[in-house]
XYZ file of C-alpha atoms in Angstrom:
690
model
C 35.528 -179.449 76.851
C 36.944 -176.177 78.981
C 40.693 -175.866 77.777
C 41.613 -174.721 81.449
C 41.380 -177.825 83.035
C 42.918 -176.400 86.179
C 43.715 -173.264 87.954
C 47.509 -174.168 87.045
C 46.668 -174.148 83.676
C 45.153 -171.167 83.453
C 47.681 -169.237 85.280
C 50.151 -170.880 82.816
C 48.307 -169.497 79.886
C 47.917 -166.176 81.558
C 51.591 -166.004 81.739
C 52.099 -166.892 78.374
C 50.049 -164.002 77.221
C 51.736 -161.564 79.562
C 55.541 -161.949 80.224
C 56.265 -159.104 82.093
C 56.423 -160.453 85.554
C 54.930 -157.753 87.659
C 51.955 -158.194 85.682
C 51.712 -161.655 86.608
C 52.387 -161.354 90.308
C 49.115 -159.038 90.311
C 47.104 -161.727 88.688
C 48.251 -164.142 90.992
C 47.130 -162.712 93.769
C 43.577 -162.261 91.965
C 43.526 -165.827 91.282
C 44.033 -166.757 94.468
C 41.481 -164.781 96.309
C 38.921 -166.357 93.715
C 40.124 -169.766 94.413
C 39.421 -169.045 98.066
C 35.998 -167.536 97.354
C 34.975 -170.433 95.106
C 36.129 -173.151 97.944
C 33.904 -171.194 100.097
C 30.936 -171.439 97.731
C 31.189 -174.856 97.326
C 31.070 -175.580 100.819
C 28.124 -173.626 101.276
C 26.215 -175.158 98.735
C 27.246 -178.830 100.456
C 25.403 -176.960 103.326
C 22.440 -175.857 101.422
C 22.110 -179.366 100.014
C 22.008 -181.131 103.107
C 19.526 -178.785 104.690
C 17.170 -179.513 102.017
C 17.688 -183.215 101.967
C 16.662 -182.486 105.982
C 13.803 -180.404 105.091
C 12.188 -182.770 102.353
C 12.506 -185.770 104.950
C 10.387 -183.601 107.478
C 8.041 -182.308 104.552
C 7.163 -186.066 103.745
C 6.780 -186.908 107.294
C 4.250 -184.115 107.686
C 2.485 -185.207 104.406
C 1.804 -188.335 105.665
C 0.418 -186.941 109.389
C -2.054 -184.632 107.383
C -3.129 -187.720 105.244
C -3.777 -189.677 108.371
C -5.409 -186.815 110.117
C -7.845 -186.299 107.175
C -8.914 -189.779 107.076
C -9.752 -189.514 110.536
C -11.722 -186.184 109.806
C -13.727 -187.643 107.041
C -14.578 -190.618 109.265
C -15.740 -187.945 112.005
C -17.999 -186.276 109.394
C -19.409 -189.199 108.024
C -20.946 -190.108 111.851
C -21.742 -186.588 112.631
C -23.971 -186.576 109.154
C -25.488 -190.132 110.407
C -26.213 -188.412 113.692
C -27.460 -185.514 112.017
C -30.068 -187.505 109.688
C -31.157 -189.630 112.944
C -31.716 -185.853 114.584
C -33.713 -184.607 111.631
C -35.958 -187.317 111.353
C -36.688 -187.137 115.127
C -37.470 -182.985 114.593
C -39.546 -183.748 112.181
C -41.704 -186.099 113.748
C -41.688 -183.794 116.784
C -43.204 -180.658 114.339
C -45.578 -183.130 112.882
C -46.766 -183.873 116.358
C -46.758 -180.322 117.806
C -48.634 -179.122 114.577
C -51.453 -181.592 115.049
C -51.250 -180.376 118.432
C -51.733 -176.868 117.468
C -54.687 -177.483 114.881
C -56.466 -179.243 117.616
C -55.771 -176.177 119.951
C -57.188 -173.761 117.419
C -60.215 -176.025 116.548
C -60.701 -176.425 120.397
C -60.863 -172.323 120.651
C -62.698 -171.877 117.624
C -65.478 -174.354 118.773
C -65.464 -172.634 122.402
C -65.675 -169.591 121.090
C -68.726 -170.283 118.463
C -70.498 -172.317 121.344
C -70.024 -168.926 123.484
C -71.519 -166.993 119.953
C -74.165 -169.344 119.696
C -75.303 -169.384 123.307
C -74.922 -165.421 122.957
C -77.264 -165.495 120.073
C -79.896 -168.039 121.965
C -79.607 -165.615 124.758
C -80.270 -162.360 122.388
C -83.468 -164.438 120.778
C -85.024 -164.909 124.533
C -84.229 -161.316 125.550
C -85.255 -159.963 122.276
C -88.400 -161.580 122.438
C -89.193 -160.654 126.216
C -88.256 -156.889 125.273
C -90.559 -156.716 122.025
C -93.114 -158.053 124.333
C -92.471 -155.265 126.885
C -91.703 -152.936 124.247
C -88.747 -151.943 126.034
C -87.445 -150.607 122.110
C -84.096 -149.262 123.179
C -82.734 -152.436 124.628
C -84.558 -153.969 121.494
C -82.255 -151.722 119.184
C -79.416 -152.918 120.986
C -80.380 -156.597 120.881
C -80.603 -156.177 117.037
C -77.226 -154.665 116.762
C -75.919 -157.184 118.608
C -77.561 -159.965 117.007
C -76.515 -158.688 113.681
C -73.489 -158.504 114.640
C -73.444 -162.309 115.991
C -74.847 -163.071 112.755
C -71.919 -162.379 110.725
C -69.884 -164.691 112.695
C -71.900 -167.844 111.425
C -72.504 -166.775 107.886
C -70.152 -169.653 106.561
C -72.159 -171.874 108.369
C -75.662 -170.829 107.718
C -76.683 -174.174 106.252
C -76.028 -176.012 109.756
C -79.309 -176.860 111.065
C -78.847 -175.169 114.144
C -77.837 -172.186 112.881
C -80.830 -171.883 110.469
C -83.164 -172.639 113.050
C -82.200 -169.713 114.818
C -82.288 -167.691 111.929
C -85.610 -168.543 111.067
C -86.554 -168.056 114.472
C -85.033 -164.214 114.328
C -86.787 -163.593 111.056
C -89.801 -164.494 112.421
C -89.498 -162.167 115.182
C -88.340 -159.212 113.288
C -91.506 -159.726 111.031
C -93.780 -160.028 114.393
C -91.797 -156.756 115.379
C -92.432 -154.567 112.396
C -95.998 -155.283 112.237
C -95.879 -154.558 116.433
C -93.967 -150.982 115.313
C -96.556 -150.339 112.656
C -99.477 -150.725 115.399
C -97.625 -148.705 117.656
C -97.194 -145.907 115.750
C -100.738 -146.009 114.104
C -102.456 -146.076 117.616
C -100.325 -143.402 118.975
C -101.597 -141.068 115.962
C -105.204 -142.511 117.048
C -104.393 -141.607 120.628
C -105.026 -145.107 121.772
C -101.808 -145.932 122.534
C -100.366 -144.814 126.068
C -96.964 -145.135 124.855
C -94.289 -142.284 125.962
C -92.689 -140.224 123.191
C -89.391 -141.604 124.674
C -90.585 -144.985 124.043
C -91.546 -143.779 120.492
C -88.172 -142.092 120.029
C -86.341 -145.527 120.761
C -88.654 -147.450 118.527
C -87.409 -145.222 115.859
C -84.054 -146.433 116.569
C -85.274 -149.601 116.437
C -87.103 -149.167 113.137
C -83.381 -147.864 111.562
C -81.986 -151.071 112.494
C -84.611 -152.735 110.570
C -83.374 -151.090 107.384
C -84.433 -148.047 104.969
C -87.241 -150.296 103.216
C -88.696 -150.899 106.540
C -88.525 -147.069 107.199
C -90.166 -145.814 104.418
C -93.251 -148.462 104.709
C -93.585 -147.121 108.228
C -93.738 -143.659 107.170
C -96.127 -144.519 104.181
C -98.778 -146.215 106.578
C -98.563 -143.129 108.844
C -98.946 -140.962 105.993
C -101.764 -142.932 104.369
C -103.755 -143.098 107.844
C -103.292 -139.338 108.137
C -104.751 -138.531 104.675
C -107.147 -140.950 104.714
C -110.007 -138.954 106.307
C -109.243 -136.253 103.777
C -109.525 -138.982 101.056
C -112.681 -139.746 102.479
C -114.133 -136.625 103.190
C -113.412 -134.786 99.944
C -114.682 -138.137 98.063
C -118.249 -136.933 99.128
C -120.189 -135.687 96.450
C -120.910 -132.230 97.940
C -117.094 -131.825 98.030
C -116.369 -133.189 94.440
C -116.172 -129.784 92.847
C -113.333 -126.840 92.125
C -114.927 -124.340 94.625
C -113.621 -126.626 97.589
C -109.952 -126.357 96.242
C -108.976 -123.731 98.887
C -111.061 -125.876 101.540
C -108.327 -128.928 100.630
C -105.398 -126.580 101.425
C -106.707 -125.629 104.655
C -107.690 -129.306 105.578
C -103.803 -129.875 105.084
C -102.888 -127.022 107.139
C -104.673 -127.932 110.101
C -103.647 -131.648 109.899
C -100.055 -130.790 109.989
C -100.425 -128.542 112.643
C -102.370 -131.507 114.880
C -99.817 -134.138 113.586
C -97.080 -131.724 115.271
C -98.567 -131.383 118.405
C -99.294 -135.273 118.531
C -95.879 -136.334 117.984
C -93.601 -133.777 119.609
C -90.769 -134.368 117.683
C -90.758 -138.302 117.713
C -89.525 -138.790 114.334
C -86.103 -137.798 113.663
C -85.949 -134.519 111.625
C -83.774 -135.736 109.030
C -86.462 -138.481 108.706
C -88.582 -135.731 106.764
C -91.742 -137.165 107.514
C -93.564 -133.993 106.578
C -92.318 -134.125 103.120
C -94.070 -137.342 102.915
C -97.241 -136.546 104.206
C -97.168 -133.334 101.905
C -96.259 -135.709 99.238
C -99.211 -138.080 99.965
C -101.782 -135.595 100.410
C -100.629 -134.221 96.916
C -101.072 -137.742 95.176
C -104.338 -137.769 96.507
C -105.528 -134.325 95.693
C -104.099 -134.628 91.845
C -106.510 -137.741 91.532
C -109.364 -136.319 93.220
C -109.310 -132.979 91.108
C -108.124 -134.842 87.611
C -111.665 -137.040 88.119
C -113.222 -133.734 89.435
C -112.170 -131.816 85.706
C -112.942 -134.947 83.818
C -116.407 -135.283 85.218
C -116.973 -131.357 84.224
C -118.755 -130.705 80.942
C -118.621 -126.954 81.213
C -115.877 -125.322 82.897
C -116.158 -121.721 84.454
C -112.726 -120.301 83.456
C -112.814 -117.951 86.796
C -113.492 -121.027 89.237
C -110.978 -122.986 87.258
C -108.202 -120.105 87.049
C -109.411 -119.400 90.928
C -108.725 -123.265 91.692
C -105.478 -123.284 89.744
C -103.888 -120.093 91.433
C -105.046 -121.507 94.721
C -102.930 -124.830 93.787
C -99.736 -122.978 92.759
C -99.896 -120.584 95.944
C -100.130 -123.842 97.946
C -97.322 -125.764 96.090
C -94.741 -123.129 96.253
C -95.343 -122.313 99.803
C -94.531 -126.121 100.651
C -91.604 -126.122 98.149
C -90.193 -122.936 100.171
C -91.266 -124.307 103.698
C -89.493 -127.689 103.202
C -86.253 -126.347 101.371
C -85.832 -123.813 104.740
C -86.724 -126.755 106.952
C -84.354 -129.474 105.382
C -81.828 -127.368 103.894
C -79.316 -128.987 106.231
C -79.408 -132.243 104.366
C -80.522 -131.199 101.020
C -77.994 -131.522 98.049
C -75.231 -133.190 100.504
C -73.647 -136.776 100.542
C -74.735 -137.908 103.906
C -73.259 -140.572 105.609
C -76.484 -141.430 107.250
C -78.637 -143.649 104.526
C -81.775 -142.231 106.477
C -81.188 -138.628 105.952
C -82.978 -136.874 103.401
C -80.956 -135.717 100.592
C -83.482 -134.453 97.812
C -87.467 -133.151 98.324
C -89.811 -135.124 96.327
C -91.752 -133.229 93.338
C -93.957 -130.729 95.002
C -93.933 -127.798 92.438
C -96.572 -129.205 89.844
C -97.643 -132.210 91.886
C -100.876 -131.090 91.782
C -101.092 -128.111 89.467
C -100.170 -130.406 86.312
C -103.235 -132.374 86.310
C -104.883 -128.706 85.350
C -102.807 -128.440 82.424
C -104.938 -130.460 79.648
C -107.772 -128.776 80.791
C -107.047 -125.365 80.390
C -108.519 -124.590 76.893
C -111.176 -122.576 78.121
C -108.511 -120.297 79.729
C -106.892 -119.610 76.282
C -109.727 -119.088 74.498
C -111.166 -116.561 76.969
C -107.560 -114.916 76.949
C -107.656 -115.378 73.196
C -111.442 -113.364 73.328
C -110.043 -110.805 75.340
C -106.771 -110.235 73.563
C -108.367 -109.744 70.270
C -110.797 -107.420 71.451
C -108.410 -105.309 73.361
C -106.587 -104.980 69.526
C -109.834 -103.844 68.197
C -110.114 -101.227 70.548
C -106.682 -99.661 70.777
C -106.798 -99.743 67.024
C -110.172 -98.066 67.007
C -108.879 -95.456 69.711
C -105.497 -94.324 67.647
C -104.932 -90.830 66.987
C -102.620 -89.096 64.904
C -100.379 -86.939 67.302
C -97.652 -85.165 64.853
C -97.403 -82.749 67.720
C -96.519 -85.505 70.448
C -92.910 -86.881 71.157
C -93.322 -90.276 69.518
C -94.843 -90.257 65.827
C -96.124 -93.864 65.842
C -99.572 -95.395 66.513
C -99.917 -95.693 70.285
C -101.815 -98.820 69.606
C -98.432 -100.926 69.191
C -97.089 -100.200 72.597
C -100.379 -100.651 74.176
C -100.490 -103.975 72.288
C -96.980 -105.145 73.630
C -97.576 -103.653 76.993
C -100.744 -106.250 76.992
C -98.501 -109.075 75.906
C -96.191 -108.511 78.646
C -98.993 -108.524 81.047
C -100.519 -111.627 79.379
C -97.032 -113.680 79.453
C -96.952 -112.700 83.365
C -100.500 -113.833 84.260
C -99.957 -117.117 82.346
C -96.368 -117.816 83.666
C -98.240 -118.240 87.274
C -100.239 -121.329 85.629
C -97.758 -122.964 83.536
C -94.435 -123.104 81.888
C -95.295 -125.724 79.251
C -98.231 -126.319 76.807
C -100.491 -123.787 78.301
C -97.791 -121.153 78.035
C -96.631 -122.324 74.904
C -100.414 -121.847 73.620
C -99.982 -118.398 74.979
C -97.243 -117.612 72.848
C -99.141 -119.119 69.887
C -101.950 -116.661 70.564
C -99.316 -113.858 70.860
C -98.416 -114.622 67.030
C -101.685 -114.940 66.053
C -102.396 -111.363 67.485
C -99.315 -109.937 66.040
C -100.776 -111.277 62.568
C -104.165 -109.636 63.187
C -102.679 -106.318 64.210
C -100.466 -106.193 61.293
C -103.856 -107.250 58.882
C -105.827 -104.623 60.389
C -103.044 -101.765 59.929
C -102.537 -102.977 56.344
C -106.487 -102.803 56.044
C -106.451 -99.212 57.696
C -103.789 -98.070 54.769
C -106.017 -98.902 52.328
C -108.792 -97.261 53.744
C -107.279 -94.021 54.412
C -106.430 -93.307 50.579
C -109.627 -91.181 50.422
C -108.149 -88.615 52.900
C -104.735 -87.516 51.026
C -103.572 -85.657 53.852
C -104.372 -88.292 56.280
C -103.114 -90.769 54.341
C -99.583 -89.299 54.255
C -99.493 -89.009 57.874
C -100.986 -92.148 58.753
C -98.269 -94.034 56.354
C -95.395 -92.158 58.169
C -97.127 -93.462 61.632
C -97.256 -96.986 60.088
C -93.563 -96.963 58.957
C -92.427 -95.602 62.573
C -94.857 -98.146 64.020
C -93.521 -101.067 62.195
C -89.904 -99.997 63.149
C -90.667 -100.037 66.697
C -92.413 -103.626 66.487
C -89.679 -104.957 64.569
C -87.219 -103.751 67.282
C -89.380 -104.878 69.985
C -90.298 -108.400 68.836
C -86.658 -110.125 69.837
C -87.102 -108.798 73.217
C -90.684 -110.174 73.306
C -89.524 -113.892 71.952
C -86.827 -113.762 74.759
C -89.563 -113.209 77.086
C -91.177 -115.961 75.920
C -88.193 -118.280 76.021
C -87.821 -117.457 79.649
C -91.002 -118.130 80.695
C -90.952 -121.696 78.911
C -89.441 -125.175 79.906
C -87.514 -127.196 77.454
C -88.377 -128.771 75.221
C -91.082 -125.956 74.249
C -88.853 -123.107 74.700
C -86.565 -124.275 71.869
C -89.681 -123.858 69.565
C -90.248 -120.222 70.140
C -89.460 -118.357 66.560
C -90.802 -115.013 65.561
C -89.069 -114.241 62.302
C -92.455 -114.850 60.656
C -93.820 -112.152 62.488
C -91.183 -109.585 62.044
C -91.959 -110.211 58.379
C -95.507 -109.030 58.875
C -94.373 -105.911 59.910
C -91.443 -105.581 57.157
C -94.856 -106.111 54.823
C -96.818 -103.488 56.847
C -93.582 -100.795 56.166
C -93.559 -101.560 52.301
C -97.540 -101.269 52.344
C -97.220 -98.025 53.392
C -94.256 -97.213 51.189
C -96.364 -98.310 48.286
C -99.346 -96.347 49.140
C -97.216 -93.060 49.247
C -95.706 -93.709 45.949
C -98.822 -94.127 44.600
C -100.277 -91.011 46.180
C -97.188 -89.151 44.457
C -98.017 -90.569 41.183
C -101.434 -89.825 41.288
C -100.458 -86.119 41.501
C -97.238 -86.017 39.197
C -98.678 -87.980 36.665
C -100.629 -84.837 35.667
C -97.856 -82.745 35.171
C -96.083 -85.293 32.985
C -99.108 -85.481 30.961
C -98.509 -81.681 30.272
C -94.988 -82.772 29.348
C -96.192 -85.038 26.925
C -98.231 -82.332 25.262
C -95.376 -80.296 24.128
C -93.987 -80.461 20.865
C -90.340 -81.453 21.778
C -89.230 -81.733 18.040
C -90.308 -78.078 17.592
C -88.986 -76.723 20.820
C -87.127 -73.374 20.384
C -87.656 -71.277 23.650
C -85.051 -72.662 26.067
C -85.103 -70.696 29.065
C -85.531 -71.866 33.011
C -86.809 -75.071 33.979
C -90.069 -76.588 32.416
C -93.730 -75.701 33.872
C -94.349 -79.590 34.412
C -90.718 -79.869 36.385
C -91.543 -76.728 38.687
C -94.874 -78.052 39.517
C -93.311 -81.278 40.441
C -90.759 -79.597 42.463
C -93.886 -77.677 44.085
C -95.251 -80.738 44.922
C -92.657 -82.823 46.153
C -91.835 -79.843 48.745
C -94.884 -80.000 50.136
C -94.979 -83.569 50.267
C -91.578 -84.101 51.616
C -92.344 -81.201 54.506
C -95.489 -83.394 55.732
C -93.568 -86.484 56.027
C -89.969 -85.170 56.992
C -90.749 -84.253 60.452
C -92.687 -87.587 61.293
C -90.598 -90.096 59.624
C -87.640 -91.420 61.627
C -84.332 -90.412 59.822
C -83.183 -93.601 58.607
C -86.605 -94.464 57.201
C -87.011 -91.121 55.686
C -83.701 -91.641 53.845
C -85.103 -95.276 52.479
C -88.231 -93.785 51.532
C -86.712 -90.770 49.390
C -84.632 -93.232 47.962
C -87.510 -95.285 46.727
C -89.163 -91.835 45.518
C -85.728 -90.621 43.959
C -85.840 -94.145 41.655
C -89.431 -93.483 40.792
C -89.185 -89.927 39.668
C -86.458 -91.066 37.278
C -87.979 -93.980 35.887
C -91.228 -91.686 35.552
C -89.094 -89.074 33.719
C -87.123 -91.631 31.530
C -90.461 -93.396 30.438
C -92.335 -90.345 29.490
C -89.173 -89.227 27.368
C -89.517 -92.487 25.516
C -93.297 -91.416 24.859
C -92.114 -88.689 22.932
C -91.765 -89.504 19.068
C -88.839 -86.920 18.286
C -86.889 -84.251 20.100
C -84.967 -81.548 18.550
C -81.577 -80.463 20.050
C -82.898 -77.500 21.828
C -85.630 -79.787 23.340
C -82.951 -82.180 24.162
C -80.773 -79.073 25.863
C -84.112 -78.155 28.036
C -85.071 -81.790 29.038
C -81.208 -81.787 30.499
C -81.994 -78.605 32.086
C -84.974 -80.227 33.613
C -83.131 -83.002 34.913
C -80.500 -80.931 36.507
C -83.537 -78.923 38.153
C -84.933 -81.833 39.685
C -81.587 -83.148 40.943
C -80.840 -79.816 42.622
C -84.289 -79.273 44.112
C -84.562 -83.109 45.564
C -81.202 -82.428 47.690
C -82.692 -78.569 48.948
C -86.041 -79.838 49.934
C -84.538 -83.177 51.699
C -82.060 -81.744 53.201
C -82.174 -82.862 56.891
C -82.058 -80.486 59.929
C -78.271 -81.556 60.885
C -75.810 -82.323 58.245
C -75.002 -86.325 58.598
C -73.861 -89.195 56.660
C -77.449 -90.423 55.865
C -77.855 -86.840 54.296
C -74.783 -87.135 52.242
C -75.569 -90.824 51.057
C -78.723 -89.464 49.880
C -77.429 -86.709 47.782
C -74.903 -89.134 46.521
C -77.652 -91.692 45.524
C -79.772 -88.757 43.844
C -76.851 -87.771 41.625
C -76.282 -91.604 40.670
C -79.572 -92.433 39.935
C -80.818 -89.045 37.899
C -77.395 -89.916 35.905
C -79.461 -92.272 34.160
C -81.517 -89.618 32.748
C -78.611 -87.857 31.886
C -77.005 -90.597 29.722
C -80.329 -91.160 27.872
C -80.563 -87.658 26.618
C -77.075 -87.231 25.917
C -77.130 -90.723 23.925
C -80.078 -89.437 21.697
C -78.170 -86.216 21.154
C -74.986 -87.875 19.673
C -74.014 -88.905 16.397
C -74.486 -92.276 15.083
C -70.790 -93.027 15.501
C -70.462 -91.432 19.100
C -73.585 -93.242 20.241
C -72.361 -96.661 18.896
C -68.952 -95.915 20.373
C -70.693 -94.760 23.947
C -73.462 -97.302 24.184
C -71.541 -100.228 25.569
C -70.144 -97.939 28.372
C -73.970 -96.952 29.159
C -74.889 -100.829 29.067
C -72.089 -101.642 31.240
C -73.663 -99.221 34.018
C -77.306 -100.037 33.651
C -78.956 -103.517 33.172
C -81.835 -101.876 31.465
C -79.471 -101.064 28.529
C -80.971 -103.835 26.465
C -84.597 -102.621 26.539
C -83.588 -98.993 26.427
C -81.616 -99.268 23.022
C -84.723 -99.971 20.702
C -86.542 -96.795 22.448
C -83.366 -94.314 22.119
C -83.181 -95.557 18.491
C -86.683 -94.751 17.859
C -85.825 -91.271 19.063
C -83.059 -91.356 17.033
C -85.346 -92.254 14.113
C -82.888 -95.322 13.429
C -83.635 -98.829 12.982
C -81.262 -101.829 13.915
C -79.741 -101.997 10.993
C -78.312 -98.868 11.108
C -76.385 -99.961 13.877
C -74.926 -103.625 13.505
C -72.230 -102.723 15.789
C -74.798 -103.401 18.641
C -76.336 -106.605 17.659
C -75.479 -108.227 20.787
C -77.405 -105.991 22.506
C -80.206 -106.697 20.228
C -79.609 -110.467 20.937
C -80.008 -109.876 24.684
C -83.368 -108.322 24.081
C -84.375 -111.220 22.056
């Protein structure tokens, strides 16, 4: 409870606390102000409470009014909802009726349209019959187009009896129309049809409306009619021969000219009727010529090739003419399905029938080729003063090959040309064999043999260089798969053999001359040899011979093959010297020194007499080869000269350089008067020998 129950008590308490009078007077004044404000606040509070009560009563009355209003609105909404449901039922019922009416309208419209189109089809059929009968093909073409469009409308109803009936009537009418059109064009060709050019041009438009298949059938009928007299004429016995081949093509030229005169551009150019006529002609001609070729037992090659040549010329002419004439449409995607896009096969259409019967031609070419080779071989002369130091027969042979391929290419690019290719390969073998035979025969004349062998080497080089070009030409003249089978590597090997035979013959000739000099060497007592001086007589005579021999061949052989041959010659001379040394029983120190001098002399003179007119890498290569090859002779002489200790020490180095070391070992020991047991350190080399 508040200790100060009244304002007075409060003031009294304050006075107790502040006894000073002046202070209390001020406080009293403040208290009075506070009391006045408090009274005012209490009055305002009472007013607010009263206003709140009034407001609360008003709000309560408003809430009651709102509740009554809400109840009224809900009632109205329920009534509206009921009315809306009734309206929706009414609208649904009305829409259903409208939809039924709309369907009925559409069905009625479709029925009316279908009836109109059906009537139009009936009318079109009647008019089509009438115009077909009167041969008014321009109107027929238009009616066919219209009828086709109308027919699309009734595709879904094609099983309806009335539609089936009218379609059947149309099919029969078109069938009759096709026969009528074929008759009209055939009669026009016969000259018994009085139709005008314009009518036939309209008929061509009608044909296109009847489809591509019928267009092709019509052209085929016309072509067969045109070619029929030709077929009958050349089927007669008196015309069944190859001699009439050119007459056949003359007949075709006249027939096509007559056709152009009659038709006067009746057929659309893009139909390419000329192509079909030519193709039909070629088909008939091929059959007839094949029958003729099969019936002939003995074919005259001249007549056969004349007929083939005339055929090839005719095919080429037709092919060029057709390409030029139909260039506008060929190789293009034409929107017009009736336009030609590619030519039928003209080239080979007739000439291919000759292919299986051209064996007599190939045999004839073979006889002439082999005779030519024999003649050019017999006429060969060795002109050492000429620019080309080779056999003229080789150039003549390849020139003949070129003519033969050109001639044969006029007739074939397949089997016959491939047989010609085989024939050329056979001729190359024959030529190589004949040259090798001549090499053997030339040995009786030493001077001639040397020159001939050099000419043969140059000729073989020329042939080897020419064969790849010949092979390429053959491939160009052949179609696949024959072109893939051309291979002349074996023929190149024939000329390698020819070259090797020439080199072998030259070396045999050298050996026959040098052997006598080395026989003199073997007669010398090398163990008692004391007078060492210049090179031995056998070496001097060998060098003199070699000088003459190399001089003979030096200006004939090409540089590359001269060096090639000289390398072979150096190997031969080295082996000849070593084998001769091994045949000596014993050699003194002075004798060994003389032999070393002989080897040195041989080296020096081989380089000298083989020197080319102009220094080249080939010359330097040869000089190095001489030194390297004859170093074996030097090494063997030094090994013979060494003491046993030095020999045992140095022989392994010799063995590393020369593969012949194991076989040389026993021979060197024999010259040193030693046996195997004297050099056990070299047992591994004896094992190799065993």
